[in-house]
Coordinates of C-alpha atoms in Angstrom, one line a residue:
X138 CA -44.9 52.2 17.3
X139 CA -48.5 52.2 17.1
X140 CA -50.3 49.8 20.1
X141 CA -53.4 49.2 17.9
X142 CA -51.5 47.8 15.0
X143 CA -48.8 45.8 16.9
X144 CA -52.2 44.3 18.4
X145 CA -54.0 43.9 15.6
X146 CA -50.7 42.1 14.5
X147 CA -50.1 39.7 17.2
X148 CA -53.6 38.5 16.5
X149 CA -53.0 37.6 13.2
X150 CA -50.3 36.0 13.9
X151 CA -51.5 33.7 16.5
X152 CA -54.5 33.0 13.9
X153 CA -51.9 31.6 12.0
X154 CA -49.7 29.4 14.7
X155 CA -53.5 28.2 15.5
X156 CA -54.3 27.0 12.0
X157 CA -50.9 25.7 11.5
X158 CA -51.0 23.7 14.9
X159 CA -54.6 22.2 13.9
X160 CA -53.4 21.5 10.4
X161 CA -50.3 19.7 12.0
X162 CA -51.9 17.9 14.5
X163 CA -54.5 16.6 12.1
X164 CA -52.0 15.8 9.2
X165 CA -49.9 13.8 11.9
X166 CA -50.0 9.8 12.6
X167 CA -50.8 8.7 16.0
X168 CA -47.9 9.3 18.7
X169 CA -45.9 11.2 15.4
X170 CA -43.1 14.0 15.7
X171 CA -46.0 16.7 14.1
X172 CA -48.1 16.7 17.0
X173 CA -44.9 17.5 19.2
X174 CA -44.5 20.7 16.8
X175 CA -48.3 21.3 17.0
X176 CA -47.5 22.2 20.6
X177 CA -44.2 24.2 19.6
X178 CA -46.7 26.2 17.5
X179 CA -48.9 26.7 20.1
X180 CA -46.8 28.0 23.1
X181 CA -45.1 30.2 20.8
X182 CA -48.7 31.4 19.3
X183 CA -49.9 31.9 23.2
X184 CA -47.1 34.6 23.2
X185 CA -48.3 36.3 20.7
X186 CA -52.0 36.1 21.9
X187 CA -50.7 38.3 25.0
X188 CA -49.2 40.7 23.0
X189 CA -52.4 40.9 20.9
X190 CA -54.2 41.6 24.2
X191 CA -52.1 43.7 25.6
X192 CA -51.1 46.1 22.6
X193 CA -55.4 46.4 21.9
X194 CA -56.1 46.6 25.7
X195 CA -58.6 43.8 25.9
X196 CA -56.9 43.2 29.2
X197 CA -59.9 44.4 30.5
X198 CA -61.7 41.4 30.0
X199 CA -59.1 39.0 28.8
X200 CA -56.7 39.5 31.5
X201 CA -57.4 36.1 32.9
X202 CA -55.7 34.5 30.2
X203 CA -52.6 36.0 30.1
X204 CA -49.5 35.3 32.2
X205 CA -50.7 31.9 32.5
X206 CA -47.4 30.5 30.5
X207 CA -44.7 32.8 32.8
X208 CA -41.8 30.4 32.0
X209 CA -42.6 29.8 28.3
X210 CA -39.3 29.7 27.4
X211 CA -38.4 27.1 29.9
X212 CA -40.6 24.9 28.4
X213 CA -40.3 25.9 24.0
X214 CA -36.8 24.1 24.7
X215 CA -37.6 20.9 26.3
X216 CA -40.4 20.6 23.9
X217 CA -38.0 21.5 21.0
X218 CA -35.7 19.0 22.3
X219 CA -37.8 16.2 22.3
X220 CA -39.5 16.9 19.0
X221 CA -36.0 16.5 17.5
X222 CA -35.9 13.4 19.1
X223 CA -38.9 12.5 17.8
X224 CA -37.2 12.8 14.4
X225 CA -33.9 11.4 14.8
X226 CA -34.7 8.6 17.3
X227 CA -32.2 9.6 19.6
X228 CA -33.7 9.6 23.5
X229 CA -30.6 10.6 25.8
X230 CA -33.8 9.5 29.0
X231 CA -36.2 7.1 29.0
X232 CA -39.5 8.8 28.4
X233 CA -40.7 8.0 32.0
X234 CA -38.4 10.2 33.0
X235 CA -38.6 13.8 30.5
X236 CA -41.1 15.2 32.9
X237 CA -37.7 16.0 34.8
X238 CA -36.9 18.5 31.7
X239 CA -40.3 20.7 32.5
X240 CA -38.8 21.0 36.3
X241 CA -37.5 24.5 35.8
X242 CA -40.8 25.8 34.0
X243 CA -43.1 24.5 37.0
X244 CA -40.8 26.0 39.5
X245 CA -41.2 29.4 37.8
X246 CA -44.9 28.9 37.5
X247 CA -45.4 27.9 41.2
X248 CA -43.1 30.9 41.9
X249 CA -44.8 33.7 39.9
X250 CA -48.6 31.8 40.7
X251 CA -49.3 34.2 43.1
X252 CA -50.7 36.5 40.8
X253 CA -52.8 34.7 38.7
X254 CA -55.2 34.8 41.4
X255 CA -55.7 38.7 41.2
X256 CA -58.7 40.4 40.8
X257 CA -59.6 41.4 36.9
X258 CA -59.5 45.1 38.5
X259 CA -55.9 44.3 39.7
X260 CA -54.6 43.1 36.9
X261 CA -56.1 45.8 34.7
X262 CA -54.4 48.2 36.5
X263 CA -50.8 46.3 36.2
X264 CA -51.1 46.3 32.4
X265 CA -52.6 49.8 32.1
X266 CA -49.0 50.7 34.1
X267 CA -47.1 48.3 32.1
X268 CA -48.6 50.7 28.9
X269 CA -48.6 53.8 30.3
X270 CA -44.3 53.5 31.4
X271 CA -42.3 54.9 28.4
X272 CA -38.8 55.7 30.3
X273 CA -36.4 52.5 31.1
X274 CA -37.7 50.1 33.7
X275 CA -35.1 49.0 35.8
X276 CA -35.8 45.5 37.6
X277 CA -34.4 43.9 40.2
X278 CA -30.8 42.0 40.0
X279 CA -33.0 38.5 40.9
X280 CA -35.6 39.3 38.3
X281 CA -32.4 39.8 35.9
X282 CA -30.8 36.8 37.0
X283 CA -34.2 34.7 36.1
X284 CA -34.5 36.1 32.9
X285 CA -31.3 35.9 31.4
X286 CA -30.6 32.0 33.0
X287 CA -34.1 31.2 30.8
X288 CA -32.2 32.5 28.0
X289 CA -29.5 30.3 29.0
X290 CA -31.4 27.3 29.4
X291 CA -33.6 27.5 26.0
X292 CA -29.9 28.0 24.1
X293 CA -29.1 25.0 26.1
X294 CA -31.8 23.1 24.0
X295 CA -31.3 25.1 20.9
X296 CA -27.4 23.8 20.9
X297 CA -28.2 20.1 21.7
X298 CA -31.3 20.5 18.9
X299 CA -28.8 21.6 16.4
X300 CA -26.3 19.1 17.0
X301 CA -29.0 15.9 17.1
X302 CA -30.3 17.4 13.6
X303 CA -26.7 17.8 12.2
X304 CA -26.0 14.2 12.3
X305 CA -29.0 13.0 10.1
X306 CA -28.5 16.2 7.6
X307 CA -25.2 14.7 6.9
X308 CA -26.9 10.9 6.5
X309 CA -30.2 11.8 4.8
X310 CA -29.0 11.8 1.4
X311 CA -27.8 8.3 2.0
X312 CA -30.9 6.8 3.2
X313 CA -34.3 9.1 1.7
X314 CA -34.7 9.9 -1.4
X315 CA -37.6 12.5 -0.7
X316 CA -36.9 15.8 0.5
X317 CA -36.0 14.8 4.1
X318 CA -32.5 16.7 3.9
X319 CA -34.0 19.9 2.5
X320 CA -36.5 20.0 5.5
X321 CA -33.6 19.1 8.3
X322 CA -31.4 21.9 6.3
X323 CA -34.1 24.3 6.9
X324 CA -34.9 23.1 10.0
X325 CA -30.9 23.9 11.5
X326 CA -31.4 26.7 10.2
X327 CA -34.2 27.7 12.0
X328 CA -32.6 26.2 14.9
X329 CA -29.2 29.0 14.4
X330 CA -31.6 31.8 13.4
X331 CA -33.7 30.9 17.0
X332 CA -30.6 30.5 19.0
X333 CA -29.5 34.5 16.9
X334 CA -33.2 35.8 18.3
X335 CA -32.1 34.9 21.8
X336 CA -28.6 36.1 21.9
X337 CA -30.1 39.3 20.2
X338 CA -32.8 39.8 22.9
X339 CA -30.1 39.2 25.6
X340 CA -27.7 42.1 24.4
X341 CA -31.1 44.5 24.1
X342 CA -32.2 43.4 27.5
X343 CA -29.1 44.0 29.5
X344 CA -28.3 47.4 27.1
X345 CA -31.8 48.3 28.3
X346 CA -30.9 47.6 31.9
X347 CA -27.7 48.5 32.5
X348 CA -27.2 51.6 29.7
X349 CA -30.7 52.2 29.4
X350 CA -30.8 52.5 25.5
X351 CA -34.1 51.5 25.1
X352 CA -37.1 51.1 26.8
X353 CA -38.6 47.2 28.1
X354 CA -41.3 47.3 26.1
X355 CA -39.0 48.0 22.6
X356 CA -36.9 44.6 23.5
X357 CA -40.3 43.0 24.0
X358 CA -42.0 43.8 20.7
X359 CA -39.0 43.1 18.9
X360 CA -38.9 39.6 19.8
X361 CA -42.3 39.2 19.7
X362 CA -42.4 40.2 16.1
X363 CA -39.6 37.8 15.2
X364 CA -41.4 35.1 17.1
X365 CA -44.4 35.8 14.8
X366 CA -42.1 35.0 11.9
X367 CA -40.8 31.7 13.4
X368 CA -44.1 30.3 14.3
X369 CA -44.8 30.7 10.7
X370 CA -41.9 29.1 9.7
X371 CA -41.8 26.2 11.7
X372 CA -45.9 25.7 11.0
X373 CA -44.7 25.7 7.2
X374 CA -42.1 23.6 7.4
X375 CA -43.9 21.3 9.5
X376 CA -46.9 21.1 7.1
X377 CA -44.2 20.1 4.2
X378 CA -43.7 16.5 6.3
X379 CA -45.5 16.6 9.6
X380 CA -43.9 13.5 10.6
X381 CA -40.3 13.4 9.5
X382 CA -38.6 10.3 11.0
X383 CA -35.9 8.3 10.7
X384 CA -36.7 4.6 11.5
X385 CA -34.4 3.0 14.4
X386 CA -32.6 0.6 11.7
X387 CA -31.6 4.1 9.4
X388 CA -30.3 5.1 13.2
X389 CA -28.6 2.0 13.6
X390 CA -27.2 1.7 9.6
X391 CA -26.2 5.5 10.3
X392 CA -24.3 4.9 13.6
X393 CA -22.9 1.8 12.2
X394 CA -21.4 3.7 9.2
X395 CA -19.9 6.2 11.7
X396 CA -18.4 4.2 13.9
X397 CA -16.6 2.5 11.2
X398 CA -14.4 5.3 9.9
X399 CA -11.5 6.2 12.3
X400 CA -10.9 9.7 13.8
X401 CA -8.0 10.8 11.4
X402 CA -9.2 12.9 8.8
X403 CA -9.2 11.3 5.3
X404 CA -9.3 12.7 1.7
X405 CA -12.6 12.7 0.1
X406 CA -11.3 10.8 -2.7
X407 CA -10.6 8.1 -0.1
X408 CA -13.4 8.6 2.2
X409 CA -16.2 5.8 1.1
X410 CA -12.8 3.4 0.8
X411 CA -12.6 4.1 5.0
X412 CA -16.3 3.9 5.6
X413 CA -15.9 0.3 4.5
X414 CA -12.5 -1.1 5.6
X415 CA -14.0 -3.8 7.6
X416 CA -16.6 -5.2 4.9
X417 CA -15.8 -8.5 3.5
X418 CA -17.3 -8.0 0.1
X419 CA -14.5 -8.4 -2.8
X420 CA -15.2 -5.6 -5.3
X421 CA -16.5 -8.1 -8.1
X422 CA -19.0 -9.3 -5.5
X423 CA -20.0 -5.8 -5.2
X424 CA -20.3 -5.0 -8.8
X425 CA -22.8 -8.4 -9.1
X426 CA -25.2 -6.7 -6.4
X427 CA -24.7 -3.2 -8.1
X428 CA -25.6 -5.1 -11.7
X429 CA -28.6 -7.3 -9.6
X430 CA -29.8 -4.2 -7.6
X431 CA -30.1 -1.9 -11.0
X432 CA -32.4 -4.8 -12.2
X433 CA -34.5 -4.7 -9.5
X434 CA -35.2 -1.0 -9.3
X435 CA -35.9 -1.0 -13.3
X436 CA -38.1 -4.1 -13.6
X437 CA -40.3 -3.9 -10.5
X438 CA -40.1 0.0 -11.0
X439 CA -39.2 0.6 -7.3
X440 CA -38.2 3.7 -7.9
X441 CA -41.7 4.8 -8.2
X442 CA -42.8 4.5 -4.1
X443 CA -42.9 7.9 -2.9
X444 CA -42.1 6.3 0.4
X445 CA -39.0 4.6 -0.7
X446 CA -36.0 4.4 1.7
X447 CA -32.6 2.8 1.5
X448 CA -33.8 0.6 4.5
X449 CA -36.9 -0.2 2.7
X450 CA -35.3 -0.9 -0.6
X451 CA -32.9 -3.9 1.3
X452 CA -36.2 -5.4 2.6
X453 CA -37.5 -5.9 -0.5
X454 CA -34.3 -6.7 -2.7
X455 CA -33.3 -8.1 0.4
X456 CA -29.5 -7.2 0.7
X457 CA -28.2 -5.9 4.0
X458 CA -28.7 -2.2 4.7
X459 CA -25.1 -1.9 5.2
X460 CA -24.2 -3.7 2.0
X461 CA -26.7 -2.1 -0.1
X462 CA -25.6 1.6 1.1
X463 CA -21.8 0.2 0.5
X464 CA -22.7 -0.9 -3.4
X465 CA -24.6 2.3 -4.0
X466 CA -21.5 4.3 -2.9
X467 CA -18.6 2.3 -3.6
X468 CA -19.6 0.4 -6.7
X469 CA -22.0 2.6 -8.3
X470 CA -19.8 6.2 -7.0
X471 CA -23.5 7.7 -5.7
X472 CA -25.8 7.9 -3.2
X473 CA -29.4 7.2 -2.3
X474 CA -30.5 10.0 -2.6
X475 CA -29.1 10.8 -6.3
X476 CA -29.7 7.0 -8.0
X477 CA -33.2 6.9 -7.2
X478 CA -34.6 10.2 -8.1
X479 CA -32.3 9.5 -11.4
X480 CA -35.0 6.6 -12.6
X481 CA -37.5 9.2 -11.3
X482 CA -36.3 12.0 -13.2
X483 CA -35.9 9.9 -16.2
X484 CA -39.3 8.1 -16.0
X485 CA -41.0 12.1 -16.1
X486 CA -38.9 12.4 -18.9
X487 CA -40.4 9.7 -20.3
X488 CA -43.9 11.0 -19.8
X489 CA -43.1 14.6 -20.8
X490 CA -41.9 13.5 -24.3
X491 CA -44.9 11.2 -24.7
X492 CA -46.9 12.5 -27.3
X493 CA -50.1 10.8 -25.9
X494 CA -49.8 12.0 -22.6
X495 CA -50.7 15.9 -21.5
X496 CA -50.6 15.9 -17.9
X497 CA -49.5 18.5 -15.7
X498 CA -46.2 18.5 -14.5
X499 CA -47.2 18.1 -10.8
X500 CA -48.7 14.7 -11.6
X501 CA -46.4 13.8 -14.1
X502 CA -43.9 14.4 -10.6
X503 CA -46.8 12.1 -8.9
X504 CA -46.4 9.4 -11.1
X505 CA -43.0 9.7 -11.4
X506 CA -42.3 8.6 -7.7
X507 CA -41.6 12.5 -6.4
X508 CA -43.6 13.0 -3.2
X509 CA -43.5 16.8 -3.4
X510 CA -42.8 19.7 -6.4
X511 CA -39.8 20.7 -4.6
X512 CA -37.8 17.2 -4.8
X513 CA -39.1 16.6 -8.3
X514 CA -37.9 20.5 -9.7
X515 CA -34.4 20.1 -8.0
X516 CA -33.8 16.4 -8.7
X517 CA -34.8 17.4 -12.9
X518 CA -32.6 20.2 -12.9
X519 CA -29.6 17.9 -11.3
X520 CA -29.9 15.6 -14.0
X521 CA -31.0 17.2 -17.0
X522 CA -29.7 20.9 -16.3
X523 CA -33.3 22.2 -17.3
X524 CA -36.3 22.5 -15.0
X525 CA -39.3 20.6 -15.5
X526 CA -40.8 23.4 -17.3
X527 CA -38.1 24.6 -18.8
X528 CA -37.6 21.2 -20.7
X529 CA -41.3 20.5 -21.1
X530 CA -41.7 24.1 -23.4
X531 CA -38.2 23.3 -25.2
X532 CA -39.9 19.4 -26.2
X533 CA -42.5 21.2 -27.5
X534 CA -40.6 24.0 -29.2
X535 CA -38.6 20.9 -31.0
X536 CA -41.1 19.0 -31.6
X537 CA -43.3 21.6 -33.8
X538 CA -39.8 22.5 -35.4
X539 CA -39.3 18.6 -36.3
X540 CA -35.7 19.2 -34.7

């Protein structure tokens, strides 16, 4: 594979994790979960950066700036880690004590520090080597050892990651009505296809090793170049909702719910019936809230706050969290998610058909209550089986037929 292009590349691709982590970190509240991925972006972009110097031999006057980050995996998964955190309020230590988690990555760096105080000359010479090798490179068993148990302790991360983002992609729907369960979709996703990269590099690295298939560098620019493809992907799922978070009361009403249906496994049909055993509620009192809570959304228009939550929506009706999420499910046989974006969907409807009105369907999703195109295009199609468009060309078509 040709260096020149791999380098040319990797520096377009770390122009892009730099943008992305400057648009996140700006976009982001104080203290918020997008900064944490600004510096995901950014450790992952550094990696890149090396391979950009390396593979177009600037090395020669940039070889200060690499090898600064030797343990970088040891530090993407505590970061990882506590950016999921971020977003699902779950903090297994107190803060004061995460510094523990970088432990492993400043042991490495303290180990391996000895040659970042080389002479540019030195160091030139070690990459110029490190380019010039084309057979397998055998290295020692310790070296080995260290690499494969940072493998080990970033799919450590990866696993807990993918578990703590599991259990609000189940509950999402049930509190948001925005397009928080799309993003933690994607995001697991991420997480499995991450977890796949490592696994994948592991099986290359010892084949090269041990069988010598291939050579070092090969495993390396193979992970490199799917590394390029993540940091885009996380930058531009990131961007979508720099900080996605769930409050500590949608934690609590979450865990609450949880807690309350046994370990047997139950029948779907029977499911919400579990959830609930221990409410006191009669079912005619729930029908009266259901009857009272359809008021409110329609009179004051609730519907229509980008921002709404199930947790905000029993502030201002003021109904228990737990009892509103039980009427929504039990009495009115939905969720959140789904009666919400149901007045949404039919207020654009509203809009579309209105003769007076010519807006664009991304502000007719605006003033419909949709935060974003996506939610608004897949909520429409739920409920009317057409897509925004789709409808908007067929009101037309009717209406100049008089159908």
């Amino acid at each position: 594979m040709n260096h020149t292009f791999l380098g040319i590349a990797y520096f377009i691709a770390f122009s892009h994790a730099c943008l992305m982590a400057f648009s996140l970190f700006s976009r982001s509240d104080k203290n918020g979960a997008g900064k944490i991925l600004a510096l995901m972006v950014l450790i992952m972009g550094y990696k890149l950066f090396e391979g950009g110097v390396l593979y177009t031999q600037s090395y020669t006057t940039l070889g200060h700036f690499m090898g600064l980050l030797p343990g970088a995996a040891l530090l993407f998964g505590p970061v990882f880690f506590l950016y999921t955190c971020k977003v699902t309020g779950y903090f297994p230590l107190a803060l004061r004590y995460w510094p523990l988690h970088f432990i492993p990555a400043a042991a490495l760096w303290l180990y391996q520090s000895e040659g970042l105080w080389r002479s540019l000359e030195e160091k030139s010479a070690m990459w110029d080597n490190v380019l010039a090798s084309t057979g397998p490179s055998v290295l020692p068993v310790a070296v080995v050892a260290i690499l494969i148990g940072m493998k080990i302790h970033l799919g450590t991360y990866l696993w807990f990651s993918w578990r703590s983002i599991g259990q609000f992609e189940d509950a999402s729907e049930s509190l948001r009505a925005d397009n928080s369960h799309a993003l933690l979709v994607r995001l697991r996703v991420t997480v499995m296809a991450l977890f796949a990269l490592e696994a994948v590099w592991v099986l290359l690295f010892l084949a090269q090793q041990f069988a010598g298939i291939i050579t070092l560098s090969l495993v390396s620019d193979i992970w490199l170049l799917c590394v390029a493809f993540f940091v885009l992907t996380l930058g531009y799922f990131g961007l979508q909702k720099p900080d996605l978070v769930f409050e500590p009361e949608e934690k609590t009403l979450y865990q609450t719910l949880h807690s309350e249906s046994p370990q047997a496994a139950v029948t779907d049909e029977g499911a919400e019936k579990v959830k609930y055993l221990h409410s006191a509620l009669p079912e005619n009192t729930l029908n009266a809230i259901a009857s009272e809570l359809e008021t409110k959304i329609k009179q004051q228009q609730l519907y229509l706050d980008d921002k709404l939550s199930l947790t905000k929506l029993a502030n201002i009706t003021e109904i228990r969290s737990h009892t509103l999420s039980q009427v929504i499910n039990q009495s009115m046989n939905t969720n959140f998610y789904k009666l919400i974006n149901g007045y949404r969907v039919q207020h654009a409807v509203a809009l579309i058909d209105d003769n007076n009105i010519d807006w664009p369907l991304e502000r007719i999703a605006l003033e419909s209550g949709f935060g974003n195109r996506v939610t608004f295009v897949k909520a429409f199609k739920d409920v009317m089986q057409y897509t925004p468009s789709a409808y908007k060309k067929r009101s037309i078509s009717e209406e100049k037929t008089g159908t």
